[in-house]
mmCIF file of C-alpha atoms in Angstrom:
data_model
loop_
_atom_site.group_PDB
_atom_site.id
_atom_site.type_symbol
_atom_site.label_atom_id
_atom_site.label_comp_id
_atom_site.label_asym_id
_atom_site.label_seq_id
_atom_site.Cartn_x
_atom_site.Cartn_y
_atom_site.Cartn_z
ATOM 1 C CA UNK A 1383 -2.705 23.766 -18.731
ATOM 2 C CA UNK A 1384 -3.280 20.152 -20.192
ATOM 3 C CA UNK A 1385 -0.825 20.613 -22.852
ATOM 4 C CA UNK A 1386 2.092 22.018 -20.414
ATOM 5 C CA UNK A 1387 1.888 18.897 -18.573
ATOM 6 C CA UNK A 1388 2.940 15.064 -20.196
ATOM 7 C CA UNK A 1389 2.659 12.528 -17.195
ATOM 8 C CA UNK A 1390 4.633 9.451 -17.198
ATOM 9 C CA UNK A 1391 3.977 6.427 -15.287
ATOM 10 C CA UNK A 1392 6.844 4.231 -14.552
ATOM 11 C CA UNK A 1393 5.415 0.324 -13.442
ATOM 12 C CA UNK A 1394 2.005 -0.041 -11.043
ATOM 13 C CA UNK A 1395 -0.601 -2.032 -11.003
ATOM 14 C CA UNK A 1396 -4.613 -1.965 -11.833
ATOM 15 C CA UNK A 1397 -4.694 1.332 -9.455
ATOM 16 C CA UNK A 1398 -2.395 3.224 -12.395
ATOM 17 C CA UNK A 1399 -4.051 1.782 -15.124
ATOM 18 C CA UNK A 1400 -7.772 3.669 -13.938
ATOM 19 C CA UNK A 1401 -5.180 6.726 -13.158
ATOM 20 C CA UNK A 1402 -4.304 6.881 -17.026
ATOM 21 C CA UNK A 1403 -7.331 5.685 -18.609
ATOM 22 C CA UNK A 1404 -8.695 8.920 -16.761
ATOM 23 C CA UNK A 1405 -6.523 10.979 -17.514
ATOM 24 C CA UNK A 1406 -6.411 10.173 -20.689
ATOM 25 C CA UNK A 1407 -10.103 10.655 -20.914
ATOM 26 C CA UNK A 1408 -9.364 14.252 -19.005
ATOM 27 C CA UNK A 1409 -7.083 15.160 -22.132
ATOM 28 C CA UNK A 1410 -3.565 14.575 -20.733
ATOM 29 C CA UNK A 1411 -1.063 13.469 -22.834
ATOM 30 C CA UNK A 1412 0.811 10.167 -20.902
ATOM 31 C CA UNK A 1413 3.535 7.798 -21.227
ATOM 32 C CA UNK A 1414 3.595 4.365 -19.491
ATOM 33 C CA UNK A 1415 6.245 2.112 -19.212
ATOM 34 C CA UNK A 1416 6.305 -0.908 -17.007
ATOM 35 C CA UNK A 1417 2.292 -1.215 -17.116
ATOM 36 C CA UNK A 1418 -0.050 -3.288 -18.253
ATOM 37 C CA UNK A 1419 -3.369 -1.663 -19.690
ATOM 38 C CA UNK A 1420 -5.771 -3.703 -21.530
ATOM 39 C CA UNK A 1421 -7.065 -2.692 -25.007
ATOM 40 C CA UNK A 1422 -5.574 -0.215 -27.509
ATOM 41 C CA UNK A 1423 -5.253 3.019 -26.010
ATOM 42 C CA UNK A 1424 -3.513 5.221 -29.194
ATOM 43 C CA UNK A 1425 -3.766 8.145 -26.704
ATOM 44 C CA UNK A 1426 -1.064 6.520 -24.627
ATOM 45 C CA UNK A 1427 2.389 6.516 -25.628
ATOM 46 C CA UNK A 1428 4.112 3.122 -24.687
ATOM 47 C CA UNK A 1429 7.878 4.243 -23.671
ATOM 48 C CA UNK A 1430 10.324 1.069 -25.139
ATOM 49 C CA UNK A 1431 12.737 2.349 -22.242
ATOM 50 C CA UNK A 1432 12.522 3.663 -18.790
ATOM 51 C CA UNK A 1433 14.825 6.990 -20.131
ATOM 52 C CA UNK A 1434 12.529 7.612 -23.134
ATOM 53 C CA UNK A 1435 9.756 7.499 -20.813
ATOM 54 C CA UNK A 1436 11.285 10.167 -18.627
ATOM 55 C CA UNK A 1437 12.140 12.348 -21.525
ATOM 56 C CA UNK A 1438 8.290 12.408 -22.657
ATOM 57 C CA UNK A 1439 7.057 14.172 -19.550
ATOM 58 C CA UNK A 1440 7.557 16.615 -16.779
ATOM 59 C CA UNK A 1441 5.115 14.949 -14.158
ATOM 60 C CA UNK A 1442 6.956 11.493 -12.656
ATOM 61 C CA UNK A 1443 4.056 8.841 -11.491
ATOM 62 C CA UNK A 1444 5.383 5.884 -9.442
ATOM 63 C CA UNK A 1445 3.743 2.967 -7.651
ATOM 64 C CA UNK A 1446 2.275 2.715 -4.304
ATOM 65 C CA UNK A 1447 5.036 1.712 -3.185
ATOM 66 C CA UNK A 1448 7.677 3.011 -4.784
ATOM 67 C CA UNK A 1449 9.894 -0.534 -4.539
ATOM 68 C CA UNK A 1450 9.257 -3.444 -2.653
ATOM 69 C CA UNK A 1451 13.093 -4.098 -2.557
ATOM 70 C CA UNK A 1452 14.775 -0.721 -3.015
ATOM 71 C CA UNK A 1453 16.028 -1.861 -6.261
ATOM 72 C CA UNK A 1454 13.247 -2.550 -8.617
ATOM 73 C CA UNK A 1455 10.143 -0.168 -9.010
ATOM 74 C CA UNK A 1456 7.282 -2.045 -8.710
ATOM 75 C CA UNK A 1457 5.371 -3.711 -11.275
ATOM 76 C CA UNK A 1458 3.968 -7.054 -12.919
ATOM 77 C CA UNK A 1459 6.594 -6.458 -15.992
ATOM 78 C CA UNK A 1460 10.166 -8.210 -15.938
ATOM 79 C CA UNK A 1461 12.193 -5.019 -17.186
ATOM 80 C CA UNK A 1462 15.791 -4.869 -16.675
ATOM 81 C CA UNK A 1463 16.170 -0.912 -16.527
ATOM 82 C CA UNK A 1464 13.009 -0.170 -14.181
ATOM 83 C CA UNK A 1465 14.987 0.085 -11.613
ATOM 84 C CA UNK A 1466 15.695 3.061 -8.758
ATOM 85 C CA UNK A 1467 19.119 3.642 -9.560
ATOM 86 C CA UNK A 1468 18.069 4.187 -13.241
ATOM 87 C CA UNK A 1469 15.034 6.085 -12.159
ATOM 88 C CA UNK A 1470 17.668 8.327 -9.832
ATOM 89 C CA UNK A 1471 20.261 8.710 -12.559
ATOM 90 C CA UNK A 1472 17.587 9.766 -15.413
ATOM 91 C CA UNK A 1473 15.198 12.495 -13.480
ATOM 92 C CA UNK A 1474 15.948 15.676 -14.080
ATOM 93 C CA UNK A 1475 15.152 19.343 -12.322
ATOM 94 C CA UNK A 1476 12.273 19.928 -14.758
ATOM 95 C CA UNK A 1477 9.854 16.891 -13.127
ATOM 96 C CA UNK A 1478 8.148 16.723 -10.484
ATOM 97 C CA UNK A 1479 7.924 13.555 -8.708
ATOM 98 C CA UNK A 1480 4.797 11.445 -6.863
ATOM 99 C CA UNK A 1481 5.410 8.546 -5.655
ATOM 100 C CA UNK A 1482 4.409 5.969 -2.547
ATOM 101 C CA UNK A 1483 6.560 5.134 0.455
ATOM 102 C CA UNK A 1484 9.616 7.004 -1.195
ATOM 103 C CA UNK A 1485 13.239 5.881 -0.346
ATOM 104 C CA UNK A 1486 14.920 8.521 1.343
ATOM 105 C CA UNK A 1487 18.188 7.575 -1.540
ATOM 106 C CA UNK A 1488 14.879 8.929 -3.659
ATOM 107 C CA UNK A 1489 14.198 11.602 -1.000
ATOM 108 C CA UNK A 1490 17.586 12.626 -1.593
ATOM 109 C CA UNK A 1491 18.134 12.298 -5.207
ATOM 110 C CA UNK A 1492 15.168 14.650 -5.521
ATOM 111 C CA UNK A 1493 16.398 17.571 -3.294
ATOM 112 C CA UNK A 1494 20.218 17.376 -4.951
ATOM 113 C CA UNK A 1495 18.451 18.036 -8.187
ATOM 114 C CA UNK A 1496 16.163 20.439 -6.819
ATOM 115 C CA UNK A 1497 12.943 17.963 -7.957
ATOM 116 C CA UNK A 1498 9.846 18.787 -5.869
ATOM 117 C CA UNK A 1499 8.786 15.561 -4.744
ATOM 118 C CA UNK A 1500 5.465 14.248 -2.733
ATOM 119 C CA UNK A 1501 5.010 10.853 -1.222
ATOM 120 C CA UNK A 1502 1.248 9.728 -1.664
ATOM 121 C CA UNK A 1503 1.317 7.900 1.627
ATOM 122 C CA UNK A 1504 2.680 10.649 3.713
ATOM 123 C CA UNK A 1505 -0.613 12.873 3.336
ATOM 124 C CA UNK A 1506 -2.665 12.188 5.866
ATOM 125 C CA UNK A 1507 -6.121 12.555 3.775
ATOM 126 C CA UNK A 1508 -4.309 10.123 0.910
ATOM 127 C CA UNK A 1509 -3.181 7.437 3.730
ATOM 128 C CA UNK A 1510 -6.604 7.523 5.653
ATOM 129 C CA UNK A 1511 -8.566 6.410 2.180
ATOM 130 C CA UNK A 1512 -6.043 3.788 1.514
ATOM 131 C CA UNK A 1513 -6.243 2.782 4.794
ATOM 132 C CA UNK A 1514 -10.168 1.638 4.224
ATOM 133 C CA UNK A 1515 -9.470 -0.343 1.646
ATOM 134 C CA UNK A 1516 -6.847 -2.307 2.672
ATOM 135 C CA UNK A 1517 -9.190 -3.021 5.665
ATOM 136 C CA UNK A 1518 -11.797 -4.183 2.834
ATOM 137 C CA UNK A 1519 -9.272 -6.419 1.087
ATOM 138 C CA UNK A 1520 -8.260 -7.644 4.629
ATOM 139 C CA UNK A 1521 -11.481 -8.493 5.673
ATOM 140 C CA UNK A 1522 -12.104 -10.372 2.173
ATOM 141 C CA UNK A 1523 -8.789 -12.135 2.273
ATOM 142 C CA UNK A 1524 -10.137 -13.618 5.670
ATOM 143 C CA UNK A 1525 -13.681 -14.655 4.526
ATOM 144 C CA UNK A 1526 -12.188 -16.111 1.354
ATOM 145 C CA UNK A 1527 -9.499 -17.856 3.381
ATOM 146 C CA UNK A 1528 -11.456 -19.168 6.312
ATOM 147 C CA UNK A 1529 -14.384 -21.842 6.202
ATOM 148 C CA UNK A 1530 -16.230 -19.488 9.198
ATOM 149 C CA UNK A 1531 -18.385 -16.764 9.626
ATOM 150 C CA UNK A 1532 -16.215 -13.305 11.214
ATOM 151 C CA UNK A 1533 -19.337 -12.373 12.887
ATOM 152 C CA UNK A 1534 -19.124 -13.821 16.387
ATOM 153 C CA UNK A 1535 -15.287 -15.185 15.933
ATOM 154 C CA UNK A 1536 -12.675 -14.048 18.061
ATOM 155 C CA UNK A 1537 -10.389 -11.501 16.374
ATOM 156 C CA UNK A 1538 -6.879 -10.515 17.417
ATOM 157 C CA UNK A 1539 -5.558 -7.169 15.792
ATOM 158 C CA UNK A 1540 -2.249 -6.632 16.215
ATOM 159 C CA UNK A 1541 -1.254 -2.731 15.764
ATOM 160 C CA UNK A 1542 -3.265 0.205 16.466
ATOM 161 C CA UNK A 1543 -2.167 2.359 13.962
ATOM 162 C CA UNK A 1544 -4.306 4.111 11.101
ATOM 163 C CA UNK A 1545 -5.066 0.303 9.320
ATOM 164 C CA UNK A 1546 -5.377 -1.529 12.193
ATOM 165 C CA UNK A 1547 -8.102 0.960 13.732
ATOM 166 C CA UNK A 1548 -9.835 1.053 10.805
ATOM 167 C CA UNK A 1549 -9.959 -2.513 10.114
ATOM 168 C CA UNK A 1550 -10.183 -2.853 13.862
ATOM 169 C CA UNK A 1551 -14.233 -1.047 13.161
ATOM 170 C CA UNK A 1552 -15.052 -2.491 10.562
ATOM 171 C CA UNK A 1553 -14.592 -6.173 11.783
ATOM 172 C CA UNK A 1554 -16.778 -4.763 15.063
ATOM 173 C CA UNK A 1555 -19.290 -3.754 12.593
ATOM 174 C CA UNK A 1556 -19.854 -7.612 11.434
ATOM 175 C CA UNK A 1557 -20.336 -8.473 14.921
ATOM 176 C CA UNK A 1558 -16.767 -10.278 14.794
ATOM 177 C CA UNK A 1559 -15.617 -10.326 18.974
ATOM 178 C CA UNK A 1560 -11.890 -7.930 18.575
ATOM 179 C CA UNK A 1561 -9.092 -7.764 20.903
ATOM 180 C CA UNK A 1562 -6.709 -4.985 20.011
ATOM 181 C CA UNK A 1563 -2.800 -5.783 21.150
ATOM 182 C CA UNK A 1564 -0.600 -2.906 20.670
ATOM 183 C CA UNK A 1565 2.492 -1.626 22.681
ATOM 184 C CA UNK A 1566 1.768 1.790 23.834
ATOM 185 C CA UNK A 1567 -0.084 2.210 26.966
ATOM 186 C CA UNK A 1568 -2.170 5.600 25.151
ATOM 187 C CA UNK A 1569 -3.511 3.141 22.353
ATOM 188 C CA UNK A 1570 -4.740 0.303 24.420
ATOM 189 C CA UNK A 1571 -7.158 3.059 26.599
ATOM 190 C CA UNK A 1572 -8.064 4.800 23.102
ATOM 191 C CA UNK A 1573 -9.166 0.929 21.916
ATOM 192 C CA UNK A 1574 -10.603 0.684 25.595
ATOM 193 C CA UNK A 1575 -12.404 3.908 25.232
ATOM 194 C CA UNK A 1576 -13.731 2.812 21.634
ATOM 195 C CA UNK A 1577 -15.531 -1.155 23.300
ATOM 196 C CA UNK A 1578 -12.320 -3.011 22.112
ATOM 197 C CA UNK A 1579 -10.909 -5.644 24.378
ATOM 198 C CA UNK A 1580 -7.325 -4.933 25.163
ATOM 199 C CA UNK A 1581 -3.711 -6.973 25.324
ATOM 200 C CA UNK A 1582 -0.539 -5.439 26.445
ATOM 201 C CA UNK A 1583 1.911 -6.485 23.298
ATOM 202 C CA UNK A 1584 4.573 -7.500 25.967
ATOM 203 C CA UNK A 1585 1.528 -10.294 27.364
ATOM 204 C CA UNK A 1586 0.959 -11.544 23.707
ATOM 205 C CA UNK A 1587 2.041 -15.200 24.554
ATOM 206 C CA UNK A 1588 -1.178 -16.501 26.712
ATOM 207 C CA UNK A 1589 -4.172 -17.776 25.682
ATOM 208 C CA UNK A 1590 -3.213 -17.883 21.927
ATOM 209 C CA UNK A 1591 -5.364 -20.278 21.278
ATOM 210 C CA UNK A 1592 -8.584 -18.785 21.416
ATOM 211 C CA UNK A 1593 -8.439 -16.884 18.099
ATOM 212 C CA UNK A 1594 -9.693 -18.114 14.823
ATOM 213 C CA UNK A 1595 -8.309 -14.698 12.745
ATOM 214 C CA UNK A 1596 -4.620 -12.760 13.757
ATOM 215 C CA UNK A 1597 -4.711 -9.762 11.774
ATOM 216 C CA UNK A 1598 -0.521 -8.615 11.995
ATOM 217 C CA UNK A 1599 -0.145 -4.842 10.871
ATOM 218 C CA UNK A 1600 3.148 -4.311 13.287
ATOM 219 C CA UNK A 1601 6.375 -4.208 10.933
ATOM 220 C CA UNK A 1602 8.499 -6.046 12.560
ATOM 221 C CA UNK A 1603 8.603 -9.985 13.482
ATOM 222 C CA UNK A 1604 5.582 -10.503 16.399
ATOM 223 C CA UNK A 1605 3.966 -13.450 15.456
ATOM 224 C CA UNK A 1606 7.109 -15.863 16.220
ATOM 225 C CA UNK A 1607 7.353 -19.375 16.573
ATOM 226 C CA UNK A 1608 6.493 -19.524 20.449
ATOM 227 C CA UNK A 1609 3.688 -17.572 19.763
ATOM 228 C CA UNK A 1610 2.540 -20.201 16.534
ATOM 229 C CA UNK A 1611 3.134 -23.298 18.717
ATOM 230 C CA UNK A 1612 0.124 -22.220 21.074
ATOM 231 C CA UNK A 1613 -2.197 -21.199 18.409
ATOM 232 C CA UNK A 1614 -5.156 -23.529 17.065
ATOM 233 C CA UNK A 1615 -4.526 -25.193 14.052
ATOM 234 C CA UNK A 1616 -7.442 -23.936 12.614
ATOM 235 C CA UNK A 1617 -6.522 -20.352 13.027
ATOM 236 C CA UNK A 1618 -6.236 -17.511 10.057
ATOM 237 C CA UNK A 1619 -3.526 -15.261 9.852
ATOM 238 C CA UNK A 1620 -3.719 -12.057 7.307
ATOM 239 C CA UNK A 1621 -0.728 -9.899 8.103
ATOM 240 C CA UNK A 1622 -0.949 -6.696 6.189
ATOM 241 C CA UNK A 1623 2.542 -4.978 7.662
ATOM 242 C CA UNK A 1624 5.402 -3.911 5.242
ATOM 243 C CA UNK A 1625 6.825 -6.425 3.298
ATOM 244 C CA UNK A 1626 8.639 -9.290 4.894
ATOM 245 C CA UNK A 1627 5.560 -8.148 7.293
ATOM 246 C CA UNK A 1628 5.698 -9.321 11.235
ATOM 247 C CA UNK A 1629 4.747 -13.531 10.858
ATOM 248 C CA UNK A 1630 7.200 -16.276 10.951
ATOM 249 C CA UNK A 1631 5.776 -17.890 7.796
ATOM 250 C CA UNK A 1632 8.472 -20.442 7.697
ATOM 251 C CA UNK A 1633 7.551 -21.746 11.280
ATOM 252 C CA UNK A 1634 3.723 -21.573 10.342
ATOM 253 C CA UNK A 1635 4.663 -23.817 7.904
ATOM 254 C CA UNK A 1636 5.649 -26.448 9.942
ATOM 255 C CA UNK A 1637 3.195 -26.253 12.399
ATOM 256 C CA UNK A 1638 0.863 -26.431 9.676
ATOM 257 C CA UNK A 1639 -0.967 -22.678 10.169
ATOM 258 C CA UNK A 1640 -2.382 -20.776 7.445
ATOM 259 C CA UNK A 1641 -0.644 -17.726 7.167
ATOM 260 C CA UNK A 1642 -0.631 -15.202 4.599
ATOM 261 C CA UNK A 1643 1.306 -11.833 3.534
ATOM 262 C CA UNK A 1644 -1.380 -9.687 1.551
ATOM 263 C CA UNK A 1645 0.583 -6.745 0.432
ATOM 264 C CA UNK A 1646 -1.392 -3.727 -2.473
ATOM 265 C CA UNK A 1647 -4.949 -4.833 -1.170
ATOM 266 C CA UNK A 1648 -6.165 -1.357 -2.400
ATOM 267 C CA UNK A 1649 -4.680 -2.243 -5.938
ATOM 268 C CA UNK A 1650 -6.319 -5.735 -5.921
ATOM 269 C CA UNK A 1651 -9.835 -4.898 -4.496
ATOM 270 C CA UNK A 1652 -10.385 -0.918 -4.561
ATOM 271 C CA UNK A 1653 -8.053 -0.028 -7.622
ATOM 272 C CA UNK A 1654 -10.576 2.568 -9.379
ATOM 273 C CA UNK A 1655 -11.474 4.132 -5.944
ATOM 274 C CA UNK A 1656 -7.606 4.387 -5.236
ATOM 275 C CA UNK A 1657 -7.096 5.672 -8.793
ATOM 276 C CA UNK A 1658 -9.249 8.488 -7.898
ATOM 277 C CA UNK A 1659 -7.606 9.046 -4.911
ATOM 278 C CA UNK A 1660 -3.961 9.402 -6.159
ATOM 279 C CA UNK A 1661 -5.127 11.629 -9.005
ATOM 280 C CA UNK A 1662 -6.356 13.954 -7.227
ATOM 281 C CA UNK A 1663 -3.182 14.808 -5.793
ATOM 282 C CA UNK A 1664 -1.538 14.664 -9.314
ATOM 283 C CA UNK A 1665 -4.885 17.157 -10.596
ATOM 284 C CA UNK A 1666 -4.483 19.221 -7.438
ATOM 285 C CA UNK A 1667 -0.726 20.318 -8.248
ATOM 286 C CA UNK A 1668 -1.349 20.404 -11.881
ATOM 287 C CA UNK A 1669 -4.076 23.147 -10.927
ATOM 288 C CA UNK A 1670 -2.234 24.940 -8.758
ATOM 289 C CA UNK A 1671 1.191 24.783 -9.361
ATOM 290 C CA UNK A 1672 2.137 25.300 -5.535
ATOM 291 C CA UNK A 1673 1.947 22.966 -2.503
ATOM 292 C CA UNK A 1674 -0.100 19.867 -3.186
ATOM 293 C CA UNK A 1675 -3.931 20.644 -1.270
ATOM 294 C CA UNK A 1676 -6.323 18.067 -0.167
#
């Protein structure tokens, strides 16, 4: 089974290099290109192009996400040809393709050329586990960024999606004093239900100033400059929504508020324990050869 399969990895971060140093160390033959991995790894073959990458394997590996601009793949390398249009233009109906947050010009791409294709962050076991570590780099962007304690502050999280209730529990569970501000009427009585305090997104303008952290995970712009003029100047703001995220970071800026958009948390803080994660799903289709299992 090993030997049928040659897995390439086009760009990432630390969370790809644990996925090839294990399965490497699993016997899998893989091709990176676009990645750094410390140390000599003669197991590894180091593609000089993103098309001679794809020709080594059948099994397609992209980042988490996919593109942060829907034109280059993501990755701490400057390479000219890493892009999605090459990517597009170079897979062929013998891959399969993994991938996070996938483009639906990807989406497409895929299904003209009959390419099975699984976006990590669209399984609902994958996106859970991600979810708890981005609300562990969240909560350790805010202690490193603040000069205060979380337990007993006063914590506004905006969103209550799968992040936000996560991180939402966990900043309860340091004693930290959270008011949940969402839009729908069904997720303000489940944060109700749950011991949260509660604010209507539409009443998001008063008493601003009583926060010390705004945690944004809404993607689209919330945190505008009305909303910054009444906020304390000592405030924290980690928003953790889809890049350009839901802050006016130009406007905290002036009015002198830290702000900050903390995008691949799981890569910086939980990168072997996301490795893990994503290979399953890789191992799991490998094994079976049918729809991916969790």
């Amino acid at each position: 089974m090993k030997e049928n399969n040659r897995i390439v990895f086009l760009g990432g971060d630390l969370r790809q290099c644990y996925m090839v140093r294990k399965l490497v160390a699993k016997g899998y033959l893989v091709a990176t290109y676009g990645l750094d991995i410390e140390g000599q790894y003669d197991l590894i073959y180091r593609a000089s192009s993103l098309k001679s990458a794809l020709n080594f394997g059948n099994i397609v590996v992209c980042p988490v996400p996919v593109s942060h601009d829907k034109v280059m793949i993501t990755s701490e390398q400057k390479l000219e040809d890493l892009t999605v249009e090459n990517l597009i233009n170079n897979l062929n109906s013998n891959q399969v393709f993994f991938g996070g947050v996938v483009s639906p010009k990807v989406q497409e791409a895929c299904n003209s050329k009959q390419i099975p294709w699984y976006d990590f962050m669209q399984m609902e076991p994958v996106s859970i586990k991600n979810a708890i570590a981005t609300a562990e780099g969240t909560i350790i962007e805010a202690i490193r960024q603040s000069t205060i304690n979380l337990h007993g502050s006063s914590c506004l999280v905006l969103g209550y999606g799968r992040c936000a209730k996560i991180l939402a529990d966990k900043l309860k569970g340091l004693q930290a004093n959270v008011t949940i501000c969402a839009r729908s009427e069904e997720a303000l009585a489940y944060a109700d239900a749950l011991g949260f305090q509660t604010l209507p997104l539409k009443k998001l303008s008063g008493a601003m100033n009583e926060y010390s952290f705004l945690f944004n995970t809404i993607p689209y712009m919330v945190i505008d400059e009305p909303i910054i003029k009444q906020l304390n100047k000592e405030v924290i703001i980690i928003d953790i929504a889809s890049k350009p995220g839901g802050t006016d970071f130009e406007a905290c800026k002036q009015y002198g508020i830290r702000a900050s958009l903390c995008l691949g948390l799981p890569g910086k803080y939980a990168p072997e324990t996301s490795a893990d994660i994503l290979n399953n799903v890789i191992l799991s289709h490998i094994l079976t050869k049918k729809e991916v299992i969790l």
